[in-house]
mmCIF file of C-alpha atoms and ligand atoms in Angstrom:
data_model
loop_
_atom_site.group_PDB
_atom_site.id
_atom_site.type_symbol
_atom_site.label_atom_id
_atom_site.label_comp_id
_atom_site.label_asym_id
_atom_site.label_seq_id
_atom_site.Cartn_x
_atom_site.Cartn_y
_atom_site.Cartn_z
ATOM 1 C CA UNK A 1 0.559 -0.242 -0.068
ATOM 2 C CA UNK A 2 1.258 3.769 -0.964
ATOM 3 C CA UNK A 3 2.132 5.778 1.268
ATOM 4 C CA UNK A 4 -0.683 7.690 2.949
ATOM 5 C CA UNK A 5 -2.882 5.934 0.006
ATOM 6 C CA UNK A 6 -6.010 4.436 1.500
ATOM 7 C CA UNK A 7 -6.844 0.914 1.167
ATOM 8 C CA UNK A 8 -9.439 0.999 -0.618
ATOM 9 C CA UNK A 9 -11.254 -0.573 -4.087
ATOM 10 C CA UNK A 10 -13.918 2.239 -4.405
ATOM 11 C CA UNK A 11 -15.030 0.689 -7.438
ATOM 12 C CA UNK A 12 -15.466 -3.574 -5.824
ATOM 13 C CA UNK A 13 -18.747 -2.954 -4.794
ATOM 14 C CA UNK A 14 -20.223 -1.057 -7.036
ATOM 15 C CA UNK A 15 -20.508 -2.665 -10.686
ATOM 16 C CA UNK A 16 -22.298 -6.099 -8.286
ATOM 17 C CA UNK A 17 -24.296 -3.594 -7.192
ATOM 18 C CA UNK A 18 -25.566 -1.255 -10.119
ATOM 19 C CA UNK A 19 -25.285 -4.014 -12.918
ATOM 20 C CA UNK A 20 -28.596 -3.896 -14.168
ATOM 21 C CA UNK A 21 -30.405 -6.997 -16.488
ATOM 22 C CA UNK A 22 -29.855 -5.160 -20.160
ATOM 23 C CA UNK A 23 -31.865 -5.243 -22.909
ATOM 24 C CA UNK A 24 -28.907 -6.243 -25.381
ATOM 25 C CA UNK A 25 -28.994 -2.493 -27.546
ATOM 26 C CA UNK A 26 -25.946 -2.579 -30.389
ATOM 27 C CA UNK A 27 -24.378 0.684 -30.102
ATOM 28 C CA UNK A 28 -24.695 2.790 -33.156
ATOM 29 C CA UNK A 29 -21.824 4.232 -35.232
ATOM 30 C CA UNK A 30 -22.594 7.851 -36.523
ATOM 31 C CA UNK A 31 -20.430 10.306 -37.658
ATOM 32 C CA UNK A 32 -19.515 13.765 -37.866
ATOM 33 C CA UNK A 33 -20.794 14.554 -41.531
ATOM 34 C CA UNK A 34 -24.626 13.579 -40.236
ATOM 35 C CA UNK A 35 -25.388 15.475 -37.820
ATOM 36 C CA UNK A 36 -29.163 15.604 -38.139
ATOM 37 C CA UNK A 37 -28.331 11.958 -37.392
ATOM 38 C CA UNK A 38 -27.637 12.769 -33.851
ATOM 39 C CA UNK A 39 -31.603 14.502 -32.792
ATOM 40 C CA UNK A 40 -32.923 10.302 -32.467
ATOM 41 C CA UNK A 41 -30.203 10.358 -29.476
ATOM 42 C CA UNK A 42 -31.959 12.620 -27.679
ATOM 43 C CA UNK A 43 -35.881 12.762 -27.451
ATOM 44 C CA UNK A 44 -37.823 10.927 -24.427
ATOM 45 C CA UNK A 45 -38.296 7.476 -25.138
ATOM 46 C CA UNK A 46 -34.995 7.046 -26.524
ATOM 47 C CA UNK A 47 -32.929 4.184 -25.754
ATOM 48 C CA UNK A 48 -30.131 4.413 -28.184
ATOM 49 C CA UNK A 49 -25.424 4.464 -26.903
ATOM 50 C CA UNK A 50 -23.505 5.821 -30.044
ATOM 51 C CA UNK A 51 -20.177 6.369 -30.934
ATOM 52 C CA UNK A 52 -19.627 9.609 -33.045
ATOM 53 C CA UNK A 53 -16.303 9.504 -35.295
ATOM 54 C CA UNK A 54 -15.713 13.370 -35.158
ATOM 55 C CA UNK A 55 -14.619 16.540 -33.299
ATOM 56 C CA UNK A 56 -15.055 16.528 -30.407
ATOM 57 C CA UNK A 57 -16.014 20.256 -30.424
ATOM 58 C CA UNK A 58 -17.520 20.411 -33.278
ATOM 59 C CA UNK A 59 -19.784 17.797 -33.068
ATOM 60 C CA UNK A 60 -20.441 18.835 -28.960
ATOM 61 C CA UNK A 61 -21.195 21.878 -30.964
ATOM 62 C CA UNK A 62 -24.542 20.081 -33.225
ATOM 63 C CA UNK A 63 -25.471 18.329 -29.820
ATOM 64 C CA UNK A 64 -28.890 19.929 -28.070
ATOM 65 C CA UNK A 65 -28.442 21.826 -23.869
ATOM 66 C CA UNK A 66 -28.891 19.800 -20.862
ATOM 67 C CA UNK A 67 -28.986 16.321 -22.103
ATOM 68 C CA UNK A 68 -25.843 14.003 -19.714
ATOM 69 C CA UNK A 69 -26.368 13.351 -16.817
ATOM 70 C CA UNK A 70 -21.924 13.295 -16.476
ATOM 71 C CA UNK A 71 -19.224 12.784 -17.982
ATOM 72 C CA UNK A 72 -16.641 10.600 -17.310
ATOM 73 C CA UNK A 73 -12.816 11.453 -20.125
ATOM 74 C CA UNK A 74 -9.234 11.915 -20.108
ATOM 75 C CA UNK A 75 -8.529 14.226 -22.663
ATOM 76 C CA UNK A 76 -5.052 13.931 -24.783
ATOM 77 C CA UNK A 77 -2.011 14.978 -22.482
ATOM 78 C CA UNK A 78 0.213 17.794 -23.101
ATOM 79 C CA UNK A 79 2.656 16.480 -26.054
ATOM 80 C CA UNK A 80 2.490 13.058 -24.464
ATOM 81 C CA UNK A 81 1.723 10.742 -26.979
ATOM 82 C CA UNK A 82 0.375 11.095 -31.125
ATOM 83 C CA UNK A 83 -2.813 9.947 -32.093
ATOM 84 C CA UNK A 84 -1.490 10.375 -35.321
ATOM 85 C CA UNK A 85 -4.595 12.528 -37.253
ATOM 86 C CA UNK A 86 -5.460 16.459 -37.684
ATOM 87 C CA UNK A 87 -7.710 18.759 -35.388
ATOM 88 C CA UNK A 88 -6.250 15.960 -32.056
ATOM 89 C CA UNK A 89 -5.768 17.598 -29.255
ATOM 90 C CA UNK A 90 -2.522 17.421 -27.039
ATOM 91 C CA UNK A 91 0.146 18.947 -29.745
ATOM 92 C CA UNK A 92 0.049 22.231 -29.686
ATOM 93 C CA UNK A 93 3.239 24.183 -30.220
ATOM 94 C CA UNK A 94 2.428 26.453 -26.916
ATOM 95 C CA UNK A 95 1.348 24.869 -23.468
ATOM 96 C CA UNK A 96 -1.892 27.795 -23.043
ATOM 97 C CA UNK A 97 -2.855 26.485 -26.827
ATOM 98 C CA UNK A 98 -3.826 23.140 -25.528
ATOM 99 C CA UNK A 99 -5.997 24.124 -22.280
ATOM 100 C CA UNK A 100 -8.676 26.498 -24.899
ATOM 101 C CA UNK A 101 -8.575 23.751 -27.242
ATOM 102 C CA UNK A 102 -9.128 21.284 -24.220
ATOM 103 C CA UNK A 103 -11.857 25.110 -21.790
ATOM 104 C CA UNK A 104 -13.305 25.070 -25.169
ATOM 105 C CA UNK A 105 -14.469 21.708 -25.605
ATOM 106 C CA UNK A 106 -14.633 21.040 -22.278
ATOM 107 C CA UNK A 107 -17.049 24.539 -22.685
ATOM 108 C CA UNK A 108 -19.700 22.891 -24.839
ATOM 109 C CA UNK A 109 -19.730 19.577 -22.315
ATOM 110 C CA UNK A 110 -20.723 22.205 -19.401
ATOM 111 C CA UNK A 111 -23.444 23.469 -21.996
ATOM 112 C CA UNK A 112 -24.710 20.350 -22.668
ATOM 113 C CA UNK A 113 -24.422 18.698 -19.400
ATOM 114 C CA UNK A 114 -27.749 19.054 -16.835
ATOM 115 C CA UNK A 115 -27.176 22.136 -14.288
ATOM 116 C CA UNK A 116 -26.928 19.342 -11.396
ATOM 117 C CA UNK A 117 -24.749 17.319 -13.964
ATOM 118 C CA UNK A 118 -20.848 16.190 -13.464
ATOM 119 C CA UNK A 119 -17.804 16.485 -15.380
ATOM 120 C CA UNK A 120 -14.372 14.010 -14.245
ATOM 121 C CA UNK A 121 -11.933 14.403 -15.900
ATOM 122 C CA UNK A 122 -8.912 12.723 -15.743
ATOM 123 C CA UNK A 123 -5.755 14.720 -16.693
ATOM 124 C CA UNK A 124 -1.193 13.164 -15.417
ATOM 125 C CA UNK A 125 0.904 15.682 -15.861
ATOM 126 C CA UNK A 126 4.266 15.610 -17.941
ATOM 127 C CA UNK A 127 8.291 17.680 -17.416
ATOM 128 C CA UNK A 128 9.201 20.062 -19.443
ATOM 129 C CA UNK A 129 11.429 19.326 -22.455
ATOM 130 C CA UNK A 130 15.016 20.676 -20.807
ATOM 131 C CA UNK A 131 15.630 21.479 -24.402
ATOM 132 C CA UNK A 132 15.135 18.290 -26.284
ATOM 133 C CA UNK A 133 13.383 18.505 -29.448
ATOM 134 C CA UNK A 134 12.255 15.024 -29.615
ATOM 135 C CA UNK A 135 11.968 11.900 -27.093
ATOM 136 C CA UNK A 136 13.368 8.725 -28.158
ATOM 137 C CA UNK A 137 11.012 5.186 -28.820
ATOM 138 C CA UNK A 138 10.224 3.715 -25.370
ATOM 139 C CA UNK A 139 10.706 -0.043 -26.427
ATOM 140 C CA UNK A 140 8.275 -1.068 -23.808
ATOM 141 C CA UNK A 141 6.271 1.673 -25.086
ATOM 142 C CA UNK A 142 6.774 2.785 -28.784
ATOM 143 C CA UNK A 143 3.822 5.399 -28.396
ATOM 144 C CA UNK A 144 5.108 7.122 -26.622
ATOM 145 C CA UNK A 145 7.650 8.462 -29.115
ATOM 146 C CA UNK A 146 7.712 12.049 -30.593
ATOM 147 C CA UNK A 147 8.962 13.378 -33.934
ATOM 148 C CA UNK A 148 8.943 16.982 -32.368
ATOM 149 C CA UNK A 149 8.359 18.107 -28.636
ATOM 150 C CA UNK A 150 6.989 21.537 -27.736
ATOM 151 C CA UNK A 151 9.596 24.416 -26.205
ATOM 152 C CA UNK A 152 9.960 24.864 -22.357
ATOM 153 C CA UNK A 153 7.088 26.708 -21.613
ATOM 154 C CA UNK A 154 8.053 30.510 -20.412
ATOM 155 C CA UNK A 155 8.463 30.881 -16.364
ATOM 156 C CA UNK A 156 9.862 27.152 -16.979
ATOM 157 C CA UNK A 157 12.951 26.008 -16.417
ATOM 158 C CA UNK A 158 14.691 22.668 -18.032
ATOM 159 C CA UNK A 159 13.567 19.427 -15.715
ATOM 160 C CA UNK A 160 10.657 21.069 -14.437
ATOM 161 C CA UNK A 161 7.566 19.680 -12.866
ATOM 162 C CA UNK A 162 4.891 20.990 -15.639
ATOM 163 C CA UNK A 163 1.523 20.638 -13.483
ATOM 164 C CA UNK A 164 -0.639 20.720 -16.953
ATOM 165 C CA UNK A 165 -3.231 18.945 -14.592
ATOM 166 C CA UNK A 166 -3.836 22.159 -12.260
ATOM 167 C CA UNK A 167 -3.816 24.521 -14.321
ATOM 168 C CA UNK A 168 -6.444 22.867 -16.405
ATOM 169 C CA UNK A 169 -8.661 22.875 -13.013
ATOM 170 C CA UNK A 170 -7.675 26.752 -12.284
ATOM 171 C CA UNK A 171 -8.407 27.753 -16.338
ATOM 172 C CA UNK A 172 -12.069 25.346 -15.210
ATOM 173 C CA UNK A 173 -12.630 26.988 -12.281
ATOM 174 C CA UNK A 174 -12.993 30.966 -13.198
ATOM 175 C CA UNK A 175 -14.549 29.636 -16.333
ATOM 176 C CA UNK A 176 -17.318 28.840 -13.902
ATOM 177 C CA UNK A 177 -16.806 24.922 -13.540
ATOM 178 C CA UNK A 178 -17.551 24.229 -9.494
ATOM 179 C CA UNK A 179 -13.940 22.845 -8.634
ATOM 180 C CA UNK A 180 -15.160 20.349 -6.223
ATOM 181 C CA UNK A 181 -12.228 17.493 -5.375
ATOM 182 C CA UNK A 182 -8.354 16.194 -6.939
ATOM 183 C CA UNK A 183 -8.869 12.521 -6.830
ATOM 184 C CA UNK A 184 -5.731 10.855 -6.910
ATOM 185 C CA UNK A 185 -5.203 8.320 -9.003
ATOM 186 C CA UNK A 186 -2.128 6.251 -7.426
ATOM 187 C CA UNK A 187 -1.165 3.022 -9.316
ATOM 188 C CA UNK A 188 0.372 0.623 -7.262
ATOM 189 C CA UNK A 189 2.135 -0.907 -10.997
ATOM 190 C CA UNK A 190 2.547 1.951 -12.665
ATOM 191 C CA UNK A 191 5.945 1.990 -15.203
ATOM 192 C CA UNK A 192 9.033 2.334 -13.847
ATOM 193 C CA UNK A 193 11.399 5.728 -14.926
ATOM 194 C CA UNK A 194 14.879 5.560 -15.766
ATOM 195 C CA UNK A 195 15.110 8.431 -13.772
ATOM 196 C CA UNK A 196 17.478 9.528 -9.897
ATOM 197 C CA UNK A 197 17.201 12.736 -8.548
ATOM 198 C CA UNK A 198 13.152 12.135 -7.556
ATOM 199 C CA UNK A 199 10.675 9.627 -7.558
ATOM 200 C CA UNK A 200 9.021 8.218 -9.384
ATOM 201 C CA UNK A 201 5.524 8.959 -10.460
ATOM 202 C CA UNK A 202 2.926 6.562 -9.944
ATOM 203 C CA UNK A 203 -0.451 8.911 -9.548
ATOM 204 C CA UNK A 204 -2.701 10.923 -11.658
ATOM 205 C CA UNK A 205 -5.937 12.614 -11.300
ATOM 206 C CA UNK A 206 -9.253 12.549 -11.514
ATOM 207 C CA UNK A 207 -11.207 16.589 -10.823
ATOM 208 C CA UNK A 208 -14.315 16.233 -10.097
ATOM 209 C CA UNK A 209 -16.303 19.075 -11.448
ATOM 210 C CA UNK A 210 -19.583 19.655 -10.757
ATOM 211 C CA UNK A 211 -21.610 22.452 -13.275
ATOM 212 C CA UNK A 212 -24.200 24.405 -10.179
ATOM 213 C CA UNK A 213 -23.377 24.738 -6.867
ATOM 214 C CA UNK A 214 -25.996 21.527 -6.193
ATOM 215 C CA UNK A 215 -25.720 18.606 -8.148
ATOM 216 C CA UNK A 216 -26.715 14.628 -8.102
ATOM 217 C CA UNK A 217 -24.326 12.775 -6.633
ATOM 218 C CA UNK A 218 -25.223 9.623 -4.916
ATOM 219 C CA UNK A 219 -22.797 9.149 -1.950
ATOM 220 C CA UNK A 220 -24.372 6.142 -0.554
ATOM 221 C CA UNK A 221 -23.112 4.375 -3.407
ATOM 222 C CA UNK A 222 -19.716 3.570 -3.313
ATOM 223 C CA UNK A 223 -18.212 3.433 0.090
ATOM 224 C CA UNK A 224 -15.170 3.855 1.261
ATOM 225 C CA UNK A 225 -13.417 1.737 3.784
ATOM 226 C CA UNK A 226 -15.649 0.202 6.386
ATOM 227 C CA UNK A 227 -18.285 1.384 5.195
ATOM 228 C CA UNK A 228 -17.027 5.562 4.835
ATOM 229 C CA UNK A 229 -17.157 8.347 3.230
ATOM 230 C CA UNK A 230 -15.634 7.313 -0.037
ATOM 231 C CA UNK A 231 -12.023 9.392 0.209
ATOM 232 C CA UNK A 232 -9.587 11.024 -2.173
ATOM 233 C CA UNK A 233 -6.806 8.636 -3.083
ATOM 234 C CA UNK A 234 -7.472 5.345 -4.963
ATOM 235 C CA UNK A 235 -5.144 3.165 -5.567
ATOM 236 C CA UNK A 236 -6.204 1.116 -8.734
ATOM 237 C CA UNK A 237 -3.788 -1.183 -11.354
ATOM 238 C CA UNK A 238 -3.350 0.270 -14.527
ATOM 239 C CA UNK A 239 -3.981 -2.558 -17.461
ATOM 240 C CA UNK A 240 -3.224 -2.771 -20.195
ATOM 241 C CA UNK A 241 -6.323 -3.446 -24.025
ATOM 242 C CA UNK A 242 -4.432 -5.605 -25.717
ATOM 243 C CA UNK A 243 -6.717 -4.002 -28.771
ATOM 244 C CA UNK A 244 -5.334 -0.590 -28.977
ATOM 245 C CA UNK A 245 -2.380 0.385 -28.760
ATOM 246 C CA UNK A 246 -2.360 4.030 -26.227
ATOM 247 C CA UNK A 247 -3.239 4.491 -22.573
ATOM 248 C CA UNK A 248 -6.553 2.554 -22.039
ATOM 249 C CA UNK A 249 -7.646 4.908 -18.200
ATOM 250 C CA UNK A 250 -9.141 1.670 -16.484
ATOM 251 C CA UNK A 251 -12.728 -0.169 -15.883
ATOM 252 C CA UNK A 252 -11.806 0.438 -11.655
ATOM 253 C CA UNK A 253 -11.445 3.882 -12.174
ATOM 254 C CA UNK A 254 -15.008 4.880 -14.293
ATOM 255 C CA UNK A 255 -17.147 3.388 -11.814
ATOM 256 C CA UNK A 256 -17.388 4.800 -9.248
ATOM 257 C CA UNK A 257 -18.116 7.454 -10.547
ATOM 258 C CA UNK A 258 -20.548 6.845 -12.920
ATOM 259 C CA UNK A 259 -22.120 4.825 -9.827
ATOM 260 C CA UNK A 260 -22.244 8.469 -7.557
ATOM 261 C CA UNK A 261 -22.774 11.149 -10.594
ATOM 262 C CA UNK A 262 -25.508 9.123 -12.374
ATOM 263 C CA UNK A 263 -28.330 7.214 -11.726
ATOM 264 C CA UNK A 264 -29.598 3.664 -14.778
ATOM 265 C CA UNK A 265 -31.163 4.659 -17.990
ATOM 266 C CA UNK A 266 -28.985 8.470 -17.655
ATOM 267 C CA UNK A 267 -27.010 9.719 -20.695
ATOM 268 C CA UNK A 268 -23.465 9.267 -19.993
ATOM 269 C CA UNK A 269 -20.659 11.295 -22.486
ATOM 270 C CA UNK A 270 -17.550 10.854 -23.281
ATOM 271 C CA UNK A 271 -15.897 13.590 -25.818
ATOM 272 C CA UNK A 272 -12.117 11.531 -25.977
ATOM 273 C CA UNK A 273 -13.352 8.134 -26.026
ATOM 274 C CA UNK A 274 -9.960 6.422 -27.286
ATOM 275 C CA UNK A 275 -11.177 2.036 -26.413
ATOM 276 C CA UNK A 276 -14.500 2.893 -25.217
ATOM 277 C CA UNK A 277 -13.742 1.866 -21.257
ATOM 278 C CA UNK A 278 -16.735 5.128 -20.446
ATOM 279 C CA UNK A 279 -18.323 3.377 -22.430
ATOM 280 C CA UNK A 280 -18.188 0.066 -21.462
ATOM 281 C CA UNK A 281 -18.959 0.917 -17.834
ATOM 282 C CA UNK A 282 -21.993 3.359 -18.191
ATOM 283 C CA UNK A 283 -23.883 0.222 -20.897
ATOM 284 C CA UNK A 284 -22.924 -2.554 -18.287
ATOM 285 C CA UNK A 285 -24.278 0.158 -15.379
ATOM 286 C CA UNK A 286 -27.438 0.310 -17.237
ATOM 287 C CA UNK A 287 -26.701 3.868 -18.856
ATOM 288 C CA UNK A 288 -26.610 5.015 -22.448
ATOM 289 C CA UNK A 289 -23.289 6.209 -23.443
ATOM 290 C CA UNK A 290 -22.877 8.869 -26.279
ATOM 291 C CA UNK A 291 -18.788 9.060 -27.177
ATOM 292 C CA UNK A 292 -17.412 10.610 -29.651
ATOM 293 C CA UNK A 293 -13.818 10.348 -31.075
ATOM 294 C CA UNK A 294 -11.074 11.579 -33.795
ATOM 295 C CA UNK A 295 -10.089 8.572 -34.878
ATOM 296 C CA UNK A 296 -12.638 5.767 -36.625
ATOM 297 C CA UNK A 297 -10.371 3.510 -36.276
ATOM 298 C CA UNK A 298 -10.113 3.905 -32.629
ATOM 299 C CA UNK A 299 -13.893 3.785 -32.926
ATOM 300 C CA UNK A 300 -13.691 0.480 -34.623
ATOM 301 C CA UNK A 301 -12.375 -0.631 -32.215
ATOM 302 C CA UNK A 302 -14.090 0.442 -29.114
ATOM 303 C CA UNK A 303 -17.427 -0.182 -31.365
ATOM 304 C CA UNK A 304 -16.071 -4.533 -31.158
ATOM 305 C CA UNK A 305 -15.932 -3.811 -27.636
ATOM 306 C CA UNK A 306 -19.174 -1.969 -26.114
ATOM 307 C CA UNK A 307 -21.224 -4.231 -28.850
ATOM 308 C CA UNK A 308 -19.168 -6.703 -27.279
ATOM 309 C CA UNK A 309 -20.282 -5.316 -23.484
ATOM 310 C CA UNK A 310 -22.355 -7.959 -23.189
ATOM 311 C CA UNK A 311 -21.164 -11.328 -23.926
ATOM 312 C CA UNK A 312 -17.394 -10.383 -22.362
ATOM 313 C CA UNK A 313 -16.846 -10.634 -18.922
HETATM 314 C C1 SAM B 401 -6.197 9.267 -23.777
HETATM 315 S S1 SAM B 401 -7.086 9.273 -24.834
HETATM 316 C C2 SAM B 401 -8.745 8.197 -24.222
HETATM 317 C C3 SAM B 401 -8.329 7.493 -23.666
HETATM 318 C C4 SAM B 401 -9.717 6.600 -23.597
HETATM 319 N N1 SAM B 401 -10.337 6.912 -21.792
HETATM 320 C C5 SAM B 401 -9.809 4.826 -23.299
HETATM 321 O O1 SAM B 401 -9.679 4.586 -22.245
HETATM 322 O O2 SAM B 401 -9.210 4.316 -24.339
HETATM 323 C C6 SAM B 401 -7.564 10.183 -25.407
HETATM 324 C C7 SAM B 401 -8.325 10.147 -26.933
HETATM 325 O O3 SAM B 401 -8.790 11.815 -27.190
HETATM 326 C C8 SAM B 401 -8.579 11.677 -28.879
HETATM 327 N N2 SAM B 401 -9.062 12.851 -29.416
HETATM 328 C C9 SAM B 401 -7.479 13.493 -29.630
HETATM 329 N N3 SAM B 401 -8.282 15.076 -30.063
HETATM 330 C C10 SAM B 401 -9.136 15.213 -29.912
HETATM 331 C C11 SAM B 401 -10.229 15.322 -30.916
HETATM 332 N N4 SAM B 401 -10.544 16.784 -30.936
HETATM 333 N N5 SAM B 401 -12.254 15.000 -30.725
HETATM 334 C C12 SAM B 401 -12.376 13.845 -30.966
HETATM 335 N N6 SAM B 401 -11.168 12.964 -29.671
HETATM 336 C C13 SAM B 401 -9.954 13.762 -30.146
HETATM 337 C C14 SAM B 401 -7.509 11.190 -29.420
HETATM 338 O O4 SAM B 401 -7.434 9.864 -30.806
HETATM 339 C C15 SAM B 401 -7.516 9.609 -27.955
HETATM 340 O O5 SAM B 401 -7.944 8.251 -28.438
#
């Protein structure tokens, strides 16, 4: 157990308590180019879930106000991965431009959330490049090779920890979001690092934001140790999803967020779908799901995963 971390598995309860029998419902794949199709997802009697291929800012702009109960998402981290597709967020040369890109997407997320809705934002940090302009391929983790690395942001020095999560959190707070909690995702099986002058990073953040002062939060849905209130440090092993060649977050990270932040039948959003982990958990917990992803190859992966959600364990 990590020093100071609560020994809890916050999601173990979530699935067993909340999984509902479901009507096998195929997840539809729609595209940014045919926005007329989106309407069928938001009618009063709508029962469908969908993956939308497109740019999240553009697609969100086509969706109606106040339809989602919660959003659980992990945007691309700054300058860490190249998802090899034009229009991707994360490769902005300047840190401020990256924060602005995310603010714009998340402003749309705020609009499409119900007034009592929440945003669970998973984000990791990074270090300044210290003048290097590219990162060498890592045999264990090939997608981490970058052909460009941004210059050290103004005011920072080589080797500085950038503090990206908090910079983004403060920007969102200024934009009107209520910052309600900083959850530490502690990874007992974190990636080793070859550094000798600082500890190995073994955590990321999940920020809980709300749209309003009062919001849906069912604190009884997931309990912490000794049946007490959920704690802010969650120990969750990372698990590679074997079909995806990029960072996926574990289902165990998503389960408590959806358990306390939504109810059965609610509509859940992820504007950065990747391999579709939020959608998988949403469907298994009896929620509906709409996800957006720029890269059609990833949408294929997510579609297979979601449409097999109830077949595989
Ligand atoms: C960190 S990954 C998400 C991983 C996901 N949580 C999972 O478990 O697989 C971020 C995703 O955002 C996508 N992305 C990047 N820019 C985008 C944009 N402008 N619109 C939509 N998706 C984008 C990337 O292709 C990538 O799949």
